[in-house]
Coordinates of C-alpha atoms in Angstrom, one line a residue:
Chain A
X3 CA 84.2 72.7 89.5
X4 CA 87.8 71.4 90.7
X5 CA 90.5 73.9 90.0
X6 CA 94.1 73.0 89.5
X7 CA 97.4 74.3 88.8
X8 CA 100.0 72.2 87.5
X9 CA 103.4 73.6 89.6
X10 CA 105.8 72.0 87.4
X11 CA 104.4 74.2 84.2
X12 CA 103.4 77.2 85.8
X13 CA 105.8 80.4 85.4
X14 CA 104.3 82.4 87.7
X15 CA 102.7 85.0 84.9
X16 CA 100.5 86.0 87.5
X17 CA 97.3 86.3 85.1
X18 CA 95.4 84.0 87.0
X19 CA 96.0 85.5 90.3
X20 CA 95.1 89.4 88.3
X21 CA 91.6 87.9 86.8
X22 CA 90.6 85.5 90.0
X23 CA 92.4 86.7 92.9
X24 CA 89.6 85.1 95.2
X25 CA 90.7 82.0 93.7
X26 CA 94.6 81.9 92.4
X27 CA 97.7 83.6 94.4
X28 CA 101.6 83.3 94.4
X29 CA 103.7 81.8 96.7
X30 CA 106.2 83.6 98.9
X31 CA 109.1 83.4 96.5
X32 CA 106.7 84.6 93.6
X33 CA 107.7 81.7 91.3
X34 CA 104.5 79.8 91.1
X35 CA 101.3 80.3 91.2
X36 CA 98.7 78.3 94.0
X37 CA 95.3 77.7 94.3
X38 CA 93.0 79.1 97.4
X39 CA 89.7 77.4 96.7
X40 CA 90.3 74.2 95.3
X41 CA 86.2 73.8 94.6
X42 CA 85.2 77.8 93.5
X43 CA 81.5 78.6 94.6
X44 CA 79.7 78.7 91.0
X45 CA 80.0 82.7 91.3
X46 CA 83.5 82.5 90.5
X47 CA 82.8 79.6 87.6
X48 CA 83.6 82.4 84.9
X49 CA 86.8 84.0 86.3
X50 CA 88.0 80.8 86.6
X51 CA 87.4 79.9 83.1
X52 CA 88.7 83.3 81.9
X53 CA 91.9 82.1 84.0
X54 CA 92.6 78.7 82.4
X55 CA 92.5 80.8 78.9
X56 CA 94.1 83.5 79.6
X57 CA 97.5 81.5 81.5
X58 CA 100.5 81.7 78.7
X59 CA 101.1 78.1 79.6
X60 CA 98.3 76.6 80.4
X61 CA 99.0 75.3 83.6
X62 CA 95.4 75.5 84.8
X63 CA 92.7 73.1 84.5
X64 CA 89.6 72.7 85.7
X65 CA 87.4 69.5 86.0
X66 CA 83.8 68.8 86.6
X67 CA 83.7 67.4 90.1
Chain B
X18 CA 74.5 86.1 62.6
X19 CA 75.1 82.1 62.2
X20 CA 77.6 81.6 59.4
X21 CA 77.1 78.9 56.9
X22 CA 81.0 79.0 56.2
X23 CA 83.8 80.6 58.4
X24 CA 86.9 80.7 56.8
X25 CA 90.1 81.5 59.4
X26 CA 93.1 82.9 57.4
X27 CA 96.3 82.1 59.4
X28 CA 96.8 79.2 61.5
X29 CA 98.4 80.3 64.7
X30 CA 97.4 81.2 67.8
X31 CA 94.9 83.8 66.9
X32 CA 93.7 81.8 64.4
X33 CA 93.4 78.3 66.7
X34 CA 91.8 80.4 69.6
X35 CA 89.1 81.3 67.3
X36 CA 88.3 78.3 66.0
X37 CA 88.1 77.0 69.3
X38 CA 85.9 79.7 70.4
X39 CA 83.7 79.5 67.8
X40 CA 82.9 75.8 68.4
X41 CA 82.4 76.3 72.4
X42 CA 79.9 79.0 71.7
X43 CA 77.8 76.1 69.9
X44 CA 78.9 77.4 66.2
X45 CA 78.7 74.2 64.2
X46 CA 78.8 75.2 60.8
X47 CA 81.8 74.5 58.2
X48 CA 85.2 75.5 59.7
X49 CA 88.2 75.7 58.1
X50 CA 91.7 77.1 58.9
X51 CA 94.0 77.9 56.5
X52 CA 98.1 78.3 57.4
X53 CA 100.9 78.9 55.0
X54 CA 103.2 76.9 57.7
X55 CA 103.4 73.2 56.8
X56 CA 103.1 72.2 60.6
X57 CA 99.9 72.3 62.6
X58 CA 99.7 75.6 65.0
X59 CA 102.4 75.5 67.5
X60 CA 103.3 78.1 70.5
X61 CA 105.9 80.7 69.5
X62 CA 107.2 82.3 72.5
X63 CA 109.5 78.9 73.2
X64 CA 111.3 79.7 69.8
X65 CA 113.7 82.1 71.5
X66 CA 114.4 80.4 74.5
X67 CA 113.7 76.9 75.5
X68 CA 113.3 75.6 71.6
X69 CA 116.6 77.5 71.0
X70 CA 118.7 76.0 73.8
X71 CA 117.7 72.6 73.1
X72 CA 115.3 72.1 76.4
X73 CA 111.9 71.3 74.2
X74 CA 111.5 70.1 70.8
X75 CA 108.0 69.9 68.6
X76 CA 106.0 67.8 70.4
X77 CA 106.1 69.8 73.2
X78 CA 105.4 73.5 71.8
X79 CA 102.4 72.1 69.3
X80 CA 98.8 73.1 70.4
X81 CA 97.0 70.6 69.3
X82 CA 97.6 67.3 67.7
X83 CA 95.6 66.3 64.3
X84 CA 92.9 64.3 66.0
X85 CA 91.8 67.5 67.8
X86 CA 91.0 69.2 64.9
X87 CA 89.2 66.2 63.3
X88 CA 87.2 66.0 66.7
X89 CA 86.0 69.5 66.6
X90 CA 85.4 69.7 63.3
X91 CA 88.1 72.0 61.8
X92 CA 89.6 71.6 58.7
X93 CA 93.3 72.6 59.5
X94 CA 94.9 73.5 55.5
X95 CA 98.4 73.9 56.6
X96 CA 101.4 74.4 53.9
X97 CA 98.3 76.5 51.7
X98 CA 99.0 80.1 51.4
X99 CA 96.1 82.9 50.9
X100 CA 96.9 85.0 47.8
X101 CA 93.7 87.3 47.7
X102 CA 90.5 87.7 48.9
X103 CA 87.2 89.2 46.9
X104 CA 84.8 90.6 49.1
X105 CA 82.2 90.9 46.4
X106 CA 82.6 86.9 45.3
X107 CA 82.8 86.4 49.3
X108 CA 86.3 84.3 48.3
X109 CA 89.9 83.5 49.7
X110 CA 92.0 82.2 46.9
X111 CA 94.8 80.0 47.9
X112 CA 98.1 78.9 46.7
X113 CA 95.7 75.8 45.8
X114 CA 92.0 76.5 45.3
X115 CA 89.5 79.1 46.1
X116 CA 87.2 78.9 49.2
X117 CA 84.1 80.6 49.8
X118 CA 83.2 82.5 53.2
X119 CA 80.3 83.7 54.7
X120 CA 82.9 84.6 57.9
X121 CA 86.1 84.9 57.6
X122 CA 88.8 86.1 60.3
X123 CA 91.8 87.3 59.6
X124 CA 94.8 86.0 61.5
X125 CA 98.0 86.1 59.4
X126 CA 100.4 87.6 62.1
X127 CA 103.4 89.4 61.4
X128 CA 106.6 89.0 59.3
X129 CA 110.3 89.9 60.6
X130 CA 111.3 92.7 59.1
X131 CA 114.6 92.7 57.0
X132 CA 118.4 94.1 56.7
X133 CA 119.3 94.7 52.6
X134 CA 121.6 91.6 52.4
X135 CA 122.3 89.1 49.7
X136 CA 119.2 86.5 50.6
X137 CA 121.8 83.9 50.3
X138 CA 124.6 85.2 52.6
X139 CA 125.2 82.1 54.8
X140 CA 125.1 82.7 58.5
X141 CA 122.6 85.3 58.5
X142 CA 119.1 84.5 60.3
X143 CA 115.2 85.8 61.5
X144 CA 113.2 84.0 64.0
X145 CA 109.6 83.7 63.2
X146 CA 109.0 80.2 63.1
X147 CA 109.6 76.7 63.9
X148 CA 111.8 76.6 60.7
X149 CA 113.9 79.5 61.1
X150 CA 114.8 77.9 64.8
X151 CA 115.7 74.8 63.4
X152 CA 118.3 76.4 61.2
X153 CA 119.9 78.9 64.2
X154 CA 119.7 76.2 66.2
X155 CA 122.0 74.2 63.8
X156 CA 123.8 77.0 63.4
X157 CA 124.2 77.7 67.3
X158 CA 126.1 74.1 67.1
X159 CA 129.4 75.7 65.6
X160 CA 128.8 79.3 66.0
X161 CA 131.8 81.2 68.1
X162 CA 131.2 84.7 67.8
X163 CA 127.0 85.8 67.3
X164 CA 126.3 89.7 66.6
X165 CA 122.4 90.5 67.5
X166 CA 120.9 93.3 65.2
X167 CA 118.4 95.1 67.3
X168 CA 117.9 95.6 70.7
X169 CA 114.2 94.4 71.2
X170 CA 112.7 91.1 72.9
X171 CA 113.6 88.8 70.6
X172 CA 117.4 89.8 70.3
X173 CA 117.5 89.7 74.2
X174 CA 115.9 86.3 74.6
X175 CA 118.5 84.8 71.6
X176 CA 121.2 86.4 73.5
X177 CA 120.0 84.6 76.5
X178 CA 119.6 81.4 75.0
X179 CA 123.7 81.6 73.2
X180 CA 124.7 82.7 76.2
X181 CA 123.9 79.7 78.2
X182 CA 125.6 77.4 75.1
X183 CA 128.4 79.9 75.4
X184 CA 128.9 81.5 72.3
X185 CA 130.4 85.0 72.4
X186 CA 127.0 87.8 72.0
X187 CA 127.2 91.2 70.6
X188 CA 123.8 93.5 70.8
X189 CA 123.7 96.3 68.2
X190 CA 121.4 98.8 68.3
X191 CA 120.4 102.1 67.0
X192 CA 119.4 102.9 70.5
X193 CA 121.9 104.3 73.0
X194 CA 120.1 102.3 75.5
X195 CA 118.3 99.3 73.8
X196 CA 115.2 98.8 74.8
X197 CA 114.3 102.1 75.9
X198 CA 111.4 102.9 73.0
X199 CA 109.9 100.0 74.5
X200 CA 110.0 100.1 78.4
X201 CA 111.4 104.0 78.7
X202 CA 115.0 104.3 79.4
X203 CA 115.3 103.9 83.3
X204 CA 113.8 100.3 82.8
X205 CA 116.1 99.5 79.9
X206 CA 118.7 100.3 81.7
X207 CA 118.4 98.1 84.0
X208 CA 118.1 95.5 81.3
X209 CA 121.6 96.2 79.8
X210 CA 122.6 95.5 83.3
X211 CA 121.1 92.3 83.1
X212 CA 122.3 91.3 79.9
X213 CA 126.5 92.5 80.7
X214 CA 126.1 90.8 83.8
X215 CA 126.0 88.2 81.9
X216 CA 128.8 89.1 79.2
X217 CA 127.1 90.6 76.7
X218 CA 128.5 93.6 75.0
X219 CA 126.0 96.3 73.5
X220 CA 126.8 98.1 70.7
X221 CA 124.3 101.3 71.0
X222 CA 123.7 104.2 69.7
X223 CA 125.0 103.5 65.8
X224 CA 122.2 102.2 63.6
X225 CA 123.9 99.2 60.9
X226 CA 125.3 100.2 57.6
X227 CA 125.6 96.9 55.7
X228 CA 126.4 93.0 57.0
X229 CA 129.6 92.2 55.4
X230 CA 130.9 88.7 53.8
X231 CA 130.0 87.5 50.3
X232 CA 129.2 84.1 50.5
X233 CA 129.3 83.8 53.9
X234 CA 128.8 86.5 56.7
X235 CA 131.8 87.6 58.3
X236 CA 130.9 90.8 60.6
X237 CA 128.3 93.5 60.5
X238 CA 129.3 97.4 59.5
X239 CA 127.9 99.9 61.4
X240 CA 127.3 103.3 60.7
X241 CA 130.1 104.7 62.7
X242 CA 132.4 102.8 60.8
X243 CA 132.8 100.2 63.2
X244 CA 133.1 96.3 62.5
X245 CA 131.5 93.7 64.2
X246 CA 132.8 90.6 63.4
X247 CA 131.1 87.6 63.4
X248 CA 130.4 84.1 62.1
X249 CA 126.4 84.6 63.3
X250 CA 124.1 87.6 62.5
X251 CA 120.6 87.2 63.8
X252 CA 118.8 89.6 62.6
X253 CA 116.1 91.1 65.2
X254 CA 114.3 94.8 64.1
X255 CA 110.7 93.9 64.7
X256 CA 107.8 92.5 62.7
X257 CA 105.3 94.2 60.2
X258 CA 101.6 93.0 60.0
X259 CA 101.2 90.1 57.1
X260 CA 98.7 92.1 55.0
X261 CA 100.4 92.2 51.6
X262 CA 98.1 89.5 49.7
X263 CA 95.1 91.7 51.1
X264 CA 96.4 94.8 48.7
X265 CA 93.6 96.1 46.5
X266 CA 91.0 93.9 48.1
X267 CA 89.7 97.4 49.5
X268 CA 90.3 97.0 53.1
X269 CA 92.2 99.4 55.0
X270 CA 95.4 98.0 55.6
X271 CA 97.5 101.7 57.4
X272 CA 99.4 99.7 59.9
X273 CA 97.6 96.6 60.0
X274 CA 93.8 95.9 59.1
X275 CA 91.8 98.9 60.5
X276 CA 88.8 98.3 62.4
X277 CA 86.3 99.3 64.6
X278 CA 86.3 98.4 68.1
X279 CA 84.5 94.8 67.6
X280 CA 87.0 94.2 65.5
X281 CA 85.3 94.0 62.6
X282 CA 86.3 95.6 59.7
X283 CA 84.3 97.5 57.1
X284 CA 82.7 94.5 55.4
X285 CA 80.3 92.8 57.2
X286 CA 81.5 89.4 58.8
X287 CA 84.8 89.7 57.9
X288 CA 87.0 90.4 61.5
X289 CA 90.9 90.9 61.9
X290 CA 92.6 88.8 65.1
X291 CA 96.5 89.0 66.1
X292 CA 99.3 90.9 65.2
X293 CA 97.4 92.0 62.2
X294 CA 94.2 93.6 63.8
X295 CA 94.4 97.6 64.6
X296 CA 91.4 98.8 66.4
X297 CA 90.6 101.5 69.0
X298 CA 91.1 99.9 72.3
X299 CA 88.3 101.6 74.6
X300 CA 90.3 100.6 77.8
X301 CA 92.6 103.3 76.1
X302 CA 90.7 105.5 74.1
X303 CA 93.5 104.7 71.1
X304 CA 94.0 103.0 68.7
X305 CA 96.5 99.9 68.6
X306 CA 97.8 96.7 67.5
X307 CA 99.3 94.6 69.7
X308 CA 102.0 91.4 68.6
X309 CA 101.9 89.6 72.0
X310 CA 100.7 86.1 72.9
X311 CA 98.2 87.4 75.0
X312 CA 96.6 89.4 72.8
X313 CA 96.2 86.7 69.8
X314 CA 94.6 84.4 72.5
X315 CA 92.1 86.8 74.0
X316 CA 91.4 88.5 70.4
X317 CA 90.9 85.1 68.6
X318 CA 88.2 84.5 71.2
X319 CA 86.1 87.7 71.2
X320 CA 86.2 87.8 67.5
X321 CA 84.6 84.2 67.2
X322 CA 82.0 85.6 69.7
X323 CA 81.3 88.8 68.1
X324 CA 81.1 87.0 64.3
X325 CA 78.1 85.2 66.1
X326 CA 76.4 88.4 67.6
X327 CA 74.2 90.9 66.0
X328 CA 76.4 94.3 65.3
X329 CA 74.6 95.9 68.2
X330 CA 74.9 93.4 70.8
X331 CA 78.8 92.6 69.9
X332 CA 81.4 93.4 72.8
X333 CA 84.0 95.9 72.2
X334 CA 88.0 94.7 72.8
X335 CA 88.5 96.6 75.8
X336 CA 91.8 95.0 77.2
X337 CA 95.1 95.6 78.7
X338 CA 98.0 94.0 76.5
X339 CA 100.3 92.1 78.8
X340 CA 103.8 90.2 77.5
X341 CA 106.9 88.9 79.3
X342 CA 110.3 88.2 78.3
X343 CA 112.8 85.7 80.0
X344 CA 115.7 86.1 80.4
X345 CA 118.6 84.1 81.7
X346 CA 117.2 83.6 85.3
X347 CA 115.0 86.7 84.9
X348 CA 111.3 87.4 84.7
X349 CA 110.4 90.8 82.8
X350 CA 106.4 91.5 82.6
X351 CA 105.2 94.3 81.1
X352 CA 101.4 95.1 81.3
X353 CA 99.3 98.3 79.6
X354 CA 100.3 100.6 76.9
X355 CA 104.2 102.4 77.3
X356 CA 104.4 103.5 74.2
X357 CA 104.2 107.2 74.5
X358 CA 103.6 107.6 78.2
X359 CA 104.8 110.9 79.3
X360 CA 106.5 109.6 82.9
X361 CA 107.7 106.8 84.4
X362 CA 108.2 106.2 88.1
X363 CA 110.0 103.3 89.8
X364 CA 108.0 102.3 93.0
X365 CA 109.7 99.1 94.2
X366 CA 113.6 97.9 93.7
X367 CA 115.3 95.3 95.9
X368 CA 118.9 94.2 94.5
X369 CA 118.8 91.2 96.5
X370 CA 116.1 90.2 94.5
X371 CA 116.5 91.0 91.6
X372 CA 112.8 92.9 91.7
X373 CA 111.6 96.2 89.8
X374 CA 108.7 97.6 89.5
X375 CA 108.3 100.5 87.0
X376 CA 104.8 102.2 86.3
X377 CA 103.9 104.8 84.2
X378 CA 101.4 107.6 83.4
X379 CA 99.8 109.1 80.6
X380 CA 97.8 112.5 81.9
X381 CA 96.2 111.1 84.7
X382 CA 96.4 107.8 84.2
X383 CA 98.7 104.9 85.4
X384 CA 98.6 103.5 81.7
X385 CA 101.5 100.6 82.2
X386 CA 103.6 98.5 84.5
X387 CA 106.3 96.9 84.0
X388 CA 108.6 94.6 86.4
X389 CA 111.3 92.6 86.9
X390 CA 111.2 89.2 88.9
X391 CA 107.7 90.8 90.9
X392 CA 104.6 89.0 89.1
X393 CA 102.8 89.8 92.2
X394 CA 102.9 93.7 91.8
X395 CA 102.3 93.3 88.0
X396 CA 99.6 91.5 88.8
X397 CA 98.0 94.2 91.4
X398 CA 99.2 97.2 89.5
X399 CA 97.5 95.4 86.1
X400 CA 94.3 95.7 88.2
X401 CA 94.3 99.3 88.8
X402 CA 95.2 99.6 84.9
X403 CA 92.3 97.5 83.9
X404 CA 90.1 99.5 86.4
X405 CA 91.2 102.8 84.9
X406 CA 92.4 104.0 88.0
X407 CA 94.4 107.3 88.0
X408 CA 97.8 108.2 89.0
X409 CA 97.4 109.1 92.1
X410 CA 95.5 106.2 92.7
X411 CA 98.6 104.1 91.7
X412 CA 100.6 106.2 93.7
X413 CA 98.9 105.9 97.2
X414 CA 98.9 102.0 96.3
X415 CA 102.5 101.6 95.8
X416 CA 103.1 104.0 99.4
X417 CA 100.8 101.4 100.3
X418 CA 102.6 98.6 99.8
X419 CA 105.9 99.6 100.0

């Protein structure tokens, strides 16, 4: 799994970074989200998906890779 | 249970994110959704702000386009209207035909609520969907002088949005501080601050007697006596659940569809989703119904996943309602329950940056957050909320990180 966030969507709801925190965090100024593990060990596979849902804009995606 | 036929009433985002759902969880019986709007599900929250100020137009706010539904499967019915269901003949009846269920979710949001006016007064508005924008929006294009009634979210976000196009915005609101039922007064506050920073003027504290004009609207009344003149009245007070066409159909419809906490109601394979759903939320221990984005998403996919589960092996909604509001340049999340908390503490405030953090407590619980310009700490402090921490838990983390 390849996760990522598309910066010029993303505003910084912070739900990704409240479900996944191993994976998802903010930057310093707190107005976008990033992501930490690019390629999420399959433990983490559900979060993730739970992420990409619950994100108001979806700014997340995730491809098989 | 596998459904032969689910039937989704209401074609939103409750409605879509069932659908969806139901289809990823292997589902592949008949589908259809049925939506009294004639355009295909589209995201709401834009309506008040970037829609409004002419930023993003259709094709940018719409889910899904047509071939999306065709490729899963789902028959999207837009521009039909439910009328009445029978639970007995297992039947929606539609503005066009009847359709038989062996599911059916119910998704059919909420309506604005209404001001006694003349329903043709010119100048008068509600925002609900893509329609009503359209019209403010045209409206916006030679409007001078805008009164808001109600102090809630949506009225702050079309202040916002006027604002930037720089029409002249009044707030009235029964309220001495609007938005404090919402957020609890110290937090509202600092949302009026907000909003006069930006020239608005707030009228609180005097509820509104009658908008005045005859063909056209030409001030509002209030109360007090006082006249707010204007060209523009958008008319803000909050929504009510969209249950009338279930009347008599022998659900319980006491704010909103009552059921139990796998959101099904009291006849079998029939679930409410959205706006409209009012079910004890364990994560709580109360009940609640909850009109936020969020909510319709996350809702819309446990119902699909519970119509497909045996009643003992269904999962219970145990969630934490988050919404945001923007406006101008700032962020406002709120996360948890307010509503009747019994104390609310601000733990983090830096002017520089515009950043707030407000939490509250119900007995021993932190049950909300709520914070300006700071998604980190909403983040975190949603955490605790989800993990039922108590209140001095939430207290020792804020020393914490403060």
């Amino acid at each position: 799994m390849r996760v990522k966030i598309d910066p010029t969507v993303c505003q910084a709801h912070a739900q990704c970074v409240m479900i996944a925190p191993e994976v998802f965090a903010l930057n310093d100024a707190q107005d976008v989200a990033i992501v930490l593990q690019e390629f999420p060990p399959e433990s983490l596979h559900d979060v993730v998906l739970e992420a990409v849902s619950a994100c108001p804009v979806q700014a997340i995606s995730v491809t098989e890779d | 249970m596998t459904p032969g036929r689910v039937v989704v009433v209401g074609a939103s985002l409750a409605g879509l994110s069932a659908c969806e759902a139901l289809r990823q969880l292997g589902y592949n019986g008949a589908l259809t959704m049925i939506g009294e709007e004639p355009k295909a599900p589209y995201d709401r929250p834009p309506l008040s702000k970037s829609v409004l100020d002419g930023r993003k137009g259709l094709s940018d706010i719409v889910f899904r386009t047509r071939d999306h539904y065709l490729k899963l499967g789902i028959e999207l019915r837009t521009g039909v209207r439910a009328e009445s269901v029978d639970f007995n003949l297992r039947q929606v009846c539609t503005t066009e035909d009847t359709v038989s269920f062996d599911g059916l979710i119910i998704a059919t949001g909420s309506l604005p609520r209404r001001l006694q006016h003349p329903m043709d007064m010119k100048g008068v508005f509600y925002l609900r969907t893509w329609n009503d924008c359209m019209r403010l929006k045209a409206a916006f294009s030679h409007c001078r002088r805008l009164a808001i009634v109600g102090g809630g979210f949506i009225g702050a976000e079309v202040a916002s949005s006027a604002r930037k196009l720089g029409i002249d915005v009044t707030i009235i609101d029964a309220q001495r501080i609007p938005f404090s039922n919402a957020l609890g007064a110290e937090v509202a506050q600092r949302c009026v601050n907000l909003h006069q920073k930006h020239r608005v003027r707030f009228c609180g504290g005097s509820g509104v007697d009658e908008i005045i004009g005859t063909s056209v609207v030409e001030g509002v009344r209030l109360m007090n006596g006082s006249i707010i003149p204007a060209d523009t009245v958008v008319v803000g007070i909050g929504v009510f659940p969209n249950t009338s066409w279930l009347t008599g159909s022998g659900l319980d419809l006491e704010n909103g569809i009552n059921c139990n906490e796998y959101c099904l109601t009291t006849f079998p394979g029939v679930f409410a989703s959205g706006d409209v759903a009012n079910w004890p939320n364990p994560k709580f221990e109360r009940r609640m119904r909850v009109e936020h984005w969020s909510n319709a998403k996350a809702q819309g996919r446990l119902v699909a996943r519970n119509m497909l589960s045996e009643e003992r092996a269904m999962t219970p909604y145990d969630t934490v309602p988050y919404f945001w509001s923007d406006q101008y340049d700032a962020k406002l999340q709120c996360a948890g329950y307010p509503i009747g908390s019994e104390e609310t503490k601000i733990v983090c405030e830096d002017d520089q940056y515009g950043r707030l953090v407000a939490i509250y407590r119900r007995d021993d619980r932190i049950v909300a957050v709520t914070t300006l310009n700071n998604p980190l700490h909403l983040s975190r402090y949603m955490k605790l909320i989800d993990n039922r921490a108590s209140w001095t838990e939430a207290l020792a983390y804020a020393k914490s990180i403060s």
